[in-house]
Coordinates of C-alpha atoms in Angstrom, one line a residue:
M1 CA 97.2 136.9 16.6
D2 CA 96.9 133.1 16.5
L3 CA 97.1 131.6 20.0
R4 CA 99.5 128.9 18.7
L5 CA 102.1 131.5 17.8
S6 CA 101.6 133.7 21.0
V7 CA 102.6 131.0 23.5
P8 CA 106.1 130.3 22.1
L9 CA 106.7 134.0 21.6
L10 CA 105.9 134.7 25.3
A11 CA 108.3 131.9 26.4
V12 CA 111.1 133.4 24.4
I13 CA 110.6 136.9 25.9
L14 CA 110.7 135.5 29.5
L15 CA 113.9 133.5 28.8
A16 CA 115.6 136.6 27.4
R17 CA 114.7 138.7 30.5
C18 CA 116.1 136.0 32.9
E19 CA 119.4 135.8 30.9
S20 CA 119.8 139.6 30.9
R21 CA 119.7 139.6 34.8
E22 CA 122.5 137.0 35.2
T23 CA 125.8 138.4 36.5
P24 CA 129.2 136.7 36.4
G25 CA 131.1 135.4 39.4
N26 CA 129.3 134.1 42.5
A27 CA 125.9 135.4 41.5
T28 CA 124.7 132.0 40.3
T29 CA 125.4 130.4 43.7
V30 CA 123.1 132.7 45.6
V31 CA 119.9 131.0 44.4
P32 CA 120.8 127.5 45.6
S33 CA 121.9 128.9 48.9
A34 CA 118.6 130.6 49.4
I35 CA 116.8 127.4 48.5
K36 CA 118.7 125.5 51.2
T37 CA 117.8 128.1 53.8
D38 CA 114.1 128.0 53.0
N39 CA 114.1 124.2 53.1
A40 CA 115.8 124.2 56.6
T41 CA 113.3 126.6 58.1
S42 CA 110.3 124.8 56.7
G43 CA 111.5 121.5 58.4
P44 CA 110.5 120.3 61.9
E45 CA 111.9 122.3 64.9
S46 CA 114.8 120.9 66.9
I47 CA 113.9 119.4 70.2
C48 CA 115.9 122.1 72.0
A49 CA 113.6 124.7 70.4
V50 CA 110.7 123.2 72.4
C51 CA 112.4 121.9 75.5
S52 CA 115.1 123.2 77.9
C53 CA 118.5 121.7 77.0
T54 CA 121.8 121.7 78.8
D55 CA 124.9 119.6 78.4
S56 CA 123.5 116.8 80.5
Y57 CA 119.8 117.4 80.9
V58 CA 116.9 117.7 78.4
D59 CA 113.8 118.9 80.2
C60 CA 110.6 118.4 78.2
S61 CA 108.3 118.2 81.3
N62 CA 105.0 120.0 81.8
R63 CA 104.7 121.1 78.1
S64 CA 101.4 119.3 77.2
L65 CA 103.3 117.2 74.6
E66 CA 101.5 114.3 72.8
T67 CA 104.5 112.8 71.1
H68 CA 108.2 112.5 71.9
F69 CA 109.3 114.1 68.6
E70 CA 110.4 112.8 65.2
K71 CA 113.7 111.2 64.5
E72 CA 115.0 114.3 62.7
Q73 CA 114.3 116.5 65.7
W74 CA 116.6 114.4 67.9
S75 CA 119.6 115.0 65.7
N76 CA 122.9 115.4 67.7
V77 CA 121.1 115.2 71.1
T78 CA 123.2 113.6 73.9
A79 CA 122.2 113.8 77.6
K80 CA 122.4 112.0 80.9
V81 CA 118.8 112.6 81.6
I82 CA 115.8 113.2 79.3
S83 CA 112.5 114.0 81.0
F84 CA 109.0 113.9 79.5
E85 CA 107.3 114.0 83.0
H86 CA 103.7 115.3 83.3
N87 CA 102.8 115.5 79.6
C88 CA 99.9 114.0 77.5
L89 CA 101.8 111.0 76.0
V90 CA 99.5 108.1 75.3
H91 CA 101.5 106.0 72.8
V92 CA 105.3 105.4 73.1
T93 CA 106.8 104.7 69.7
P94 CA 110.4 103.6 69.1
F95 CA 113.0 106.2 70.0
P96 CA 115.8 107.0 67.5
R97 CA 119.4 106.4 68.3
I98 CA 120.2 108.6 71.3
A99 CA 122.9 108.4 74.0
V100 CA 121.0 108.8 77.3
G101 CA 121.5 107.4 80.8
K102 CA 118.0 108.0 82.3
L103 CA 114.6 108.4 80.5
I104 CA 111.7 109.7 82.5
L105 CA 108.2 109.1 81.2
R106 CA 106.2 109.3 84.4
K107 CA 102.9 111.0 85.0
N108 CA 101.6 110.8 81.5
R109 CA 98.7 108.8 80.1
I110 CA 100.6 106.0 78.4
V111 CA 98.5 103.0 77.6
K112 CA 100.6 101.5 74.8
I113 CA 104.4 101.0 74.2
D114 CA 105.5 99.7 70.8
Y115 CA 107.7 96.6 70.6
R116 CA 111.4 97.4 70.8
A117 CA 110.6 101.1 71.7
F118 CA 113.9 101.5 73.6
K119 CA 116.2 99.4 71.5
E120 CA 118.2 102.2 70.0
L121 CA 118.8 104.1 73.2
V122 CA 122.5 103.9 74.0
N123 CA 123.7 103.5 77.6
L124 CA 120.2 103.6 79.0
T125 CA 120.4 102.4 82.6
E126 CA 117.2 103.8 84.2
L127 CA 113.7 103.9 82.8
D128 CA 110.8 105.6 84.7
L129 CA 107.3 104.6 83.4
S130 CA 105.5 105.2 86.8
H131 CA 102.1 106.7 87.2
N132 CA 100.7 106.0 83.7
Q133 CA 97.9 103.7 82.6
L134 CA 99.8 100.6 81.5
T135 CA 97.8 97.4 81.8
S136 CA 99.0 93.8 82.1
E137 CA 97.7 93.0 78.6
Q138 CA 99.7 95.8 77.0
L139 CA 102.9 95.3 78.8
Q140 CA 104.6 92.5 76.9
P141 CA 108.1 91.2 76.9
H142 CA 109.0 92.6 73.4
V143 CA 108.6 96.1 74.8
F144 CA 112.0 95.8 76.4
E145 CA 113.7 93.9 73.6
G146 CA 117.2 95.0 72.8
R147 CA 119.3 94.8 69.7
F148 CA 119.6 91.4 68.1
S149 CA 121.4 89.9 65.2
P150 CA 122.3 86.3 64.2
E151 CA 125.9 87.1 65.4
A152 CA 125.2 88.8 68.7
Y153 CA 122.4 89.5 71.1
E154 CA 122.6 92.8 73.0
P155 CA 119.9 93.1 75.7
L156 CA 119.0 96.5 77.1
T157 CA 121.4 97.8 79.7
L158 CA 118.7 98.8 82.1
K159 CA 119.5 98.5 85.8
I160 CA 116.6 100.4 87.2
L161 CA 112.9 100.0 86.0
D162 CA 110.0 101.9 87.7
L163 CA 106.5 100.6 86.8
S164 CA 104.8 102.0 89.9
G165 CA 101.3 103.5 89.9
N166 CA 100.0 101.7 86.8
V167 CA 97.1 99.3 86.4
L168 CA 99.0 96.0 86.6
H169 CA 97.1 93.0 88.0
W170 CA 99.7 90.5 86.8
L171 CA 102.9 90.3 84.9
H172 CA 103.8 88.2 81.9
Q173 CA 106.1 85.5 83.1
S174 CA 108.8 86.5 80.5
I175 CA 108.4 90.3 80.9
F176 CA 111.9 90.8 82.1
E177 CA 113.7 88.3 79.9
H178 CA 115.5 91.0 77.9
L179 CA 116.7 92.8 81.1
A180 CA 119.6 90.7 82.2
D181 CA 121.3 93.4 84.2
L182 CA 118.2 94.7 86.1
K183 CA 119.0 95.4 89.7
V184 CA 116.1 97.7 90.9
L185 CA 112.5 96.9 90.2
K186 CA 109.6 99.1 91.4
L187 CA 106.1 97.8 91.2
A188 CA 104.5 99.9 93.9
E189 CA 100.9 101.1 93.8
N190 CA 99.6 98.5 91.4
P191 CA 96.4 96.5 92.2
F192 CA 97.9 93.0 92.2
G193 CA 96.0 91.8 95.2
V194 CA 97.9 88.5 95.0
F195 CA 100.9 87.3 93.1
D196 CA 99.8 84.6 90.7
Y197 CA 102.2 82.1 89.2
R198 CA 103.0 84.3 86.2
T199 CA 103.9 87.3 88.3
S200 CA 105.8 85.2 90.8
I201 CA 107.9 83.6 87.9
A202 CA 108.5 87.0 86.3
I203 CA 109.9 88.5 89.5
S204 CA 111.9 85.4 90.4
S205 CA 113.5 85.3 86.9
V206 CA 115.4 88.6 87.6
S207 CA 118.6 86.9 88.8
Y208 CA 120.6 89.9 89.8
L209 CA 117.8 91.8 91.5
E210 CA 119.0 93.8 94.5
E211 CA 116.0 96.0 95.4
L212 CA 112.3 95.2 95.1
D213 CA 109.5 97.6 95.8
I214 CA 106.1 96.0 96.0
S215 CA 104.5 98.5 98.5
Y216 CA 100.8 99.4 98.3
C217 CA 99.9 96.4 96.1
Q218 CA 97.0 95.1 98.3
L219 CA 98.9 91.9 99.1
R220 CA 97.6 89.7 101.9
E221 CA 100.4 87.1 101.5
L222 CA 103.4 86.1 99.4
P223 CA 103.9 82.9 97.5
S224 CA 106.0 80.6 99.7
V225 CA 108.8 80.2 97.1
Q226 CA 108.7 83.9 95.9
F227 CA 112.3 84.5 96.8
H228 CA 113.9 81.1 96.1
N229 CA 116.0 82.7 93.4
A230 CA 116.7 85.9 95.3
K231 CA 120.4 85.4 95.6
N232 CA 121.3 89.1 95.6
L233 CA 118.2 90.7 97.0
K234 CA 119.2 93.3 99.7
K235 CA 116.2 95.7 100.0
L236 CA 112.5 94.8 100.1
N237 CA 109.7 97.3 100.5
L238 CA 106.3 95.7 101.6
T239 CA 104.9 99.0 103.0
G240 CA 101.1 99.5 102.9
N241 CA 100.0 96.0 102.1
K242 CA 97.5 93.8 104.1
L243 CA 99.8 91.3 105.6
T244 CA 98.7 89.9 109.0
V245 CA 101.8 87.9 109.9
P246 CA 105.5 88.2 108.9
P247 CA 105.7 86.4 105.5
R248 CA 107.2 82.9 105.7
A249 CA 108.5 83.4 102.1
L250 CA 111.2 85.7 103.6
E251 CA 113.2 82.8 104.9
E252 CA 114.4 82.3 101.3
A253 CA 115.8 85.8 101.2
K254 CA 119.1 85.0 102.9
T255 CA 120.9 88.1 101.6
L256 CA 118.2 90.7 102.7
E257 CA 119.6 93.7 104.6
Y258 CA 116.6 96.1 104.7
L259 CA 112.9 95.3 105.2
S260 CA 109.9 97.6 105.5
L261 CA 106.6 96.4 106.7
D262 CA 105.2 99.9 107.5
G263 CA 101.4 100.2 107.5
N264 CA 100.6 96.4 107.4
S265 CA 97.9 94.8 109.6
I266 CA 100.1 92.5 111.7
R267 CA 98.6 92.3 115.3
I268 CA 101.1 90.3 117.3
I269 CA 104.7 89.2 116.7
N270 CA 105.7 86.5 119.1
L271 CA 107.2 83.0 119.0
A272 CA 104.2 81.7 117.1
N273 CA 104.2 84.5 114.5
A274 CA 108.0 85.3 114.6
F275 CA 110.2 86.5 111.8
P276 CA 112.0 83.7 109.9
K277 CA 115.8 83.5 110.1
L278 CA 117.3 86.5 108.2
P279 CA 121.0 86.3 109.1
K280 CA 122.0 89.5 107.2
L281 CA 119.0 91.8 108.0
K282 CA 120.3 95.1 109.4
E283 CA 117.3 97.4 109.2
L284 CA 113.7 96.6 110.0
S285 CA 110.9 99.2 109.8
M286 CA 107.4 98.7 111.2
R287 CA 106.0 102.2 111.4
E288 CA 102.3 103.2 111.5
M289 CA 101.0 99.7 112.0
P290 CA 97.4 100.3 113.1
N291 CA 96.7 96.8 114.7
L292 CA 100.1 96.0 116.3
T293 CA 99.7 95.5 120.0
E294 CA 102.6 93.4 121.2
I295 CA 106.1 92.3 120.3
G296 CA 106.3 89.1 122.3
F297 CA 108.9 86.6 123.4
G298 CA 111.2 85.5 120.6
G299 CA 109.3 87.6 117.9
L300 CA 112.5 89.1 116.6
S301 CA 115.0 86.6 117.9
A302 CA 115.9 85.3 114.4
L303 CA 117.2 88.7 113.3
T304 CA 120.7 88.2 114.7
S305 CA 122.4 91.0 112.7
L306 CA 119.7 93.7 113.3
E307 CA 121.2 97.2 113.8
S308 CA 118.2 99.5 113.3
L309 CA 114.6 98.9 114.6
Q310 CA 111.9 101.4 113.7
L311 CA 108.7 100.9 115.7
Q312 CA 107.2 104.4 115.4
N313 CA 103.6 105.6 115.5
C314 CA 101.9 102.2 116.3
K315 CA 99.1 103.6 118.4
K316 CA 98.1 100.2 119.9
L317 CA 101.5 98.9 120.7
Q318 CA 101.5 98.5 124.5
R319 CA 104.2 95.9 125.2
I320 CA 107.6 94.8 124.1
D321 CA 108.9 91.6 125.8
E322 CA 112.3 91.9 127.4
Y323 CA 113.4 88.8 125.4
A324 CA 111.8 89.9 122.1
M325 CA 115.2 90.1 120.4
A326 CA 117.2 87.7 122.5
S327 CA 118.1 84.3 121.2
K328 CA 119.4 81.3 123.1
T329 CA 122.4 79.4 121.7
A330 CA 124.8 76.8 123.1
E331 CA 127.0 79.7 124.3
G332 CA 124.2 81.4 126.1
T333 CA 121.7 84.2 125.4
I334 CA 122.8 86.6 122.7
W335 CA 121.3 89.9 121.4
P336 CA 121.6 91.5 118.0
P337 CA 124.2 94.4 117.7
L338 CA 121.4 97.1 117.8
K339 CA 122.6 100.7 117.1
K340 CA 119.3 102.5 116.5
L341 CA 116.0 102.0 118.4
N342 CA 113.0 104.1 117.6
V343 CA 109.8 103.4 119.7
A344 CA 108.4 106.9 119.6
S345 CA 104.6 107.7 119.5
N346 CA 103.3 104.3 120.6
A347 CA 101.3 103.3 123.7
L348 CA 104.3 101.8 125.6
R349 CA 104.4 101.9 129.4
Y350 CA 107.7 100.0 130.0
L351 CA 111.0 99.6 128.3
P352 CA 112.6 96.4 129.7
M353 CA 116.2 96.4 130.8
L354 CA 117.0 93.2 128.9
L355 CA 115.5 94.3 125.6
I356 CA 118.9 95.4 124.5
G357 CA 122.1 93.5 125.3
R358 CA 124.4 96.5 125.3
W359 CA 122.9 99.9 125.9
D360 CA 126.3 101.5 125.7
K361 CA 126.5 100.4 122.0
L362 CA 123.5 102.4 120.9
D363 CA 123.9 105.4 118.7
E364 CA 120.3 106.6 118.6
L365 CA 117.3 106.2 120.9
R366 CA 113.8 107.7 120.5
L367 CA 111.2 107.3 123.2
T368 CA 108.9 110.4 123.0
N369 CA 105.1 110.3 123.0
N370 CA 104.5 107.2 125.0
Q371 CA 102.6 106.4 128.2
W372 CA 105.6 105.8 130.5
S373 CA 104.8 104.5 134.0
C374 CA 107.3 105.7 136.6
D375 CA 107.4 102.7 138.9
C376 CA 109.9 100.0 139.7
R377 CA 109.6 98.2 136.4
N378 CA 111.1 101.3 134.7
Q379 CA 113.8 101.8 137.4
Y380 CA 116.6 100.9 135.0
L381 CA 115.4 103.2 132.3
I382 CA 114.9 106.1 134.6
G383 CA 117.8 105.5 137.0
N384 CA 120.5 104.2 134.6
V385 CA 119.8 104.6 130.9
L386 CA 118.6 108.3 130.9
P387 CA 121.3 109.6 133.3
E388 CA 124.1 107.9 131.5
Y389 CA 123.2 107.9 127.9
G390 CA 120.1 110.1 127.5
E391 CA 121.8 113.3 126.3
A392 CA 124.1 111.5 123.9
L393 CA 121.4 109.3 122.4
M394 CA 118.4 111.6 122.5
G395 CA 119.6 115.2 122.9
E396 CA 116.9 117.5 124.0
E397 CA 114.2 114.8 123.6
A398 CA 115.3 113.3 126.9
E399 CA 113.7 116.2 128.7
K400 CA 110.4 115.7 126.9
L401 CA 109.7 112.3 128.5
N402 CA 106.9 112.6 131.1
C403 CA 105.3 110.1 133.5
S404 CA 101.7 109.1 132.9
A405 CA 101.5 107.0 136.1
P406 CA 101.4 106.4 139.0
P407 CA 99.4 109.5 140.2
E408 CA 102.0 110.8 142.5
H409 CA 104.4 111.2 139.5
E410 CA 102.0 112.0 136.8
G411 CA 103.3 114.8 134.6
K412 CA 106.8 114.7 136.0
K413 CA 109.8 114.4 133.8
L414 CA 111.5 111.0 133.9
T415 CA 114.9 112.7 134.3
S416 CA 113.7 114.3 137.5
L417 CA 113.2 110.9 139.1
A418 CA 116.7 109.5 138.4
D419 CA 117.7 109.5 142.1
R420 CA 114.4 108.2 143.4
H421 CA 113.7 104.6 144.4
L422 CA 110.4 104.0 142.6
R423 CA 107.7 101.9 144.2
C424 CA 106.1 98.9 142.5
L425 CA 102.5 99.0 141.5
D426 CA 100.2 96.6 143.5
L427 CA 99.4 93.3 141.8
W428 CA 95.7 94.1 142.1
N429 CA 96.1 97.7 141.0
A430 CA 95.7 99.0 144.6
R431 CA 96.3 102.7 145.0
P432 CA 98.0 103.4 148.4
E433 CA 97.9 107.1 147.9
R434 CA 94.1 106.9 147.7
D435 CA 93.7 103.9 150.1
A436 CA 95.4 105.7 152.9
A437 CA 92.6 108.2 153.4
I438 CA 90.1 105.3 153.4
L439 CA 92.2 103.4 156.1
V440 CA 92.4 106.5 158.3
G441 CA 88.7 107.0 157.9
V442 CA 88.0 103.4 158.9
L443 CA 90.3 103.8 161.9
I444 CA 88.7 106.9 163.2
G445 CA 85.3 105.3 162.6
L446 CA 86.3 102.4 164.8
L447 CA 87.7 104.6 167.5
V448 CA 84.4 106.5 167.7
A449 CA 82.1 103.5 167.2
I450 CA 83.6 101.2 169.9
P451 CA 82.9 103.5 172.9
I452 CA 79.5 104.5 171.6
G453 CA 78.7 100.8 171.1
M454 CA 79.8 100.0 174.6
A455 CA 77.7 102.8 176.0
F456 CA 74.7 101.6 174.2
F457 CA 75.3 98.1 175.5
V458 CA 75.5 99.3 179.1
F459 CA 72.3 101.3 178.8
W460 CA 70.6 98.4 177.2
R461 CA 71.6 96.2 180.1
R462 CA 70.3 98.7 182.5
G463 CA 67.0 98.7 180.7
F464 CA 67.0 102.1 179.2
F465 CA 66.0 100.7 175.9
F466 CA 62.6 98.9 175.9
C467 CA 61.6 96.3 173.4
G468 CA 58.1 94.7 173.1
S469 CA 55.1 95.6 175.2
Q470 CA 55.6 98.0 178.1
G471 CA 53.6 98.5 181.3
P472 CA 54.0 99.9 184.9
A473 CA 56.0 96.9 186.0
T474 CA 58.4 97.3 183.1
F475 CA 58.9 100.9 184.0
S476 CA 59.5 100.2 187.6
R477 CA 62.0 97.5 186.9
A478 CA 64.1 100.1 185.0
F479 CA 64.8 101.7 188.4
Y480 CA 65.0 98.5 190.4
K481 CA 68.3 97.8 192.0
R482 CA 69.0 94.3 193.1
A483 CA 69.9 94.0 196.7
S484 CA 73.3 92.9 197.8
N485 CA 73.8 89.4 199.3
D486 CA 75.2 91.1 202.4
D487 CA 72.0 93.0 203.2
D488 CA 69.9 91.7 206.1
I489 CA 66.6 90.3 205.2

């Protein structure tokens, strides 16, 4: 048969067979329905098919993800917290429109974030980008750009931003210009080394900043005007830097309430290296400072509102002056209203009576693991503070305080000496308990040596001890007795 005739004939046969299988009613609607189902299953999986979803939390952490899903996969997702922690994200592209309060992207490998990546996130107040590989060159202001139109500008509603643990050496001076409501900024563990003018301007531009974490940033000093715009700053973390004196820049932070200098290299805090005036500072932490040896006169006197002082685990700290916190005014000497004092695990020997103005106002006191000397300079601590307030302030720790000196009290509990009148150590470090044996020995030696010496003198006068050349005449004179004047010639 001719091929030109067979093709149309075959088409007619197939059409006839399809028409013969059609049934009335709803049969014609089955095929479109099946097509829809097939199309749905062939599309991308929903985010909740990969991650763990609840009403308020979408947990996509630890799943080796390389992207944060396509727009279609985010359909109808609403959560207070979305976490992509500990995945393999390298590039953050713009998120679709999602209602979310906190977005966690920490512990990935992020090196790039597209401009306006978070613009469509509704109600986003906290963004965690810590422990990635963001550099100063890649982190640009447009990353945090919000919605904008000629009629209205809507900046991101971020209040908390965490950029800790990245590779930031400096910040673009306008990096936070789109974050008008930012209150908490964390820049810890970035290798800044020093805050250049760009970084200083960037941080100062955050007008409503309340908390700043710049710990472990290898900082040796701070720009003198770093906090000139810090009208609302309440909490500052400078832990683990390389500061050698309390920063003078702090004097601009008039609203500061909490300050941490843990782990810095400050050696002496005295009147020459004192804290600037911080009228609202309530908590000061100076733990684990390896070089700190002394808190001298007036070192903390400008902290007039101080309520909590943490001076723990400073292995070289040997002395705190009794007027370290006191300040003199026209009305007289005043002390801060201290409520908590922690000086545990240092090398202290004495706790001066006048260090604290009102011991009865303390709520907490920690003194363990020091080298307490049980002499008259600690009489007030041993005889008054511990008996009256020890149990209330320290609990069982009061019984763990032991004497390291003088030798007659070494190893004894401080509480066991509460009723004793403690002796004062000699100015020249004399040791009476050891010197007594020496004095007795000297006295006995004198008592024995004097009669023996007199006996030797008598025998010498009588010639029993010969010196020089000796002959018969010398020997005879040893037994010669001079005649009395009354003897007759």
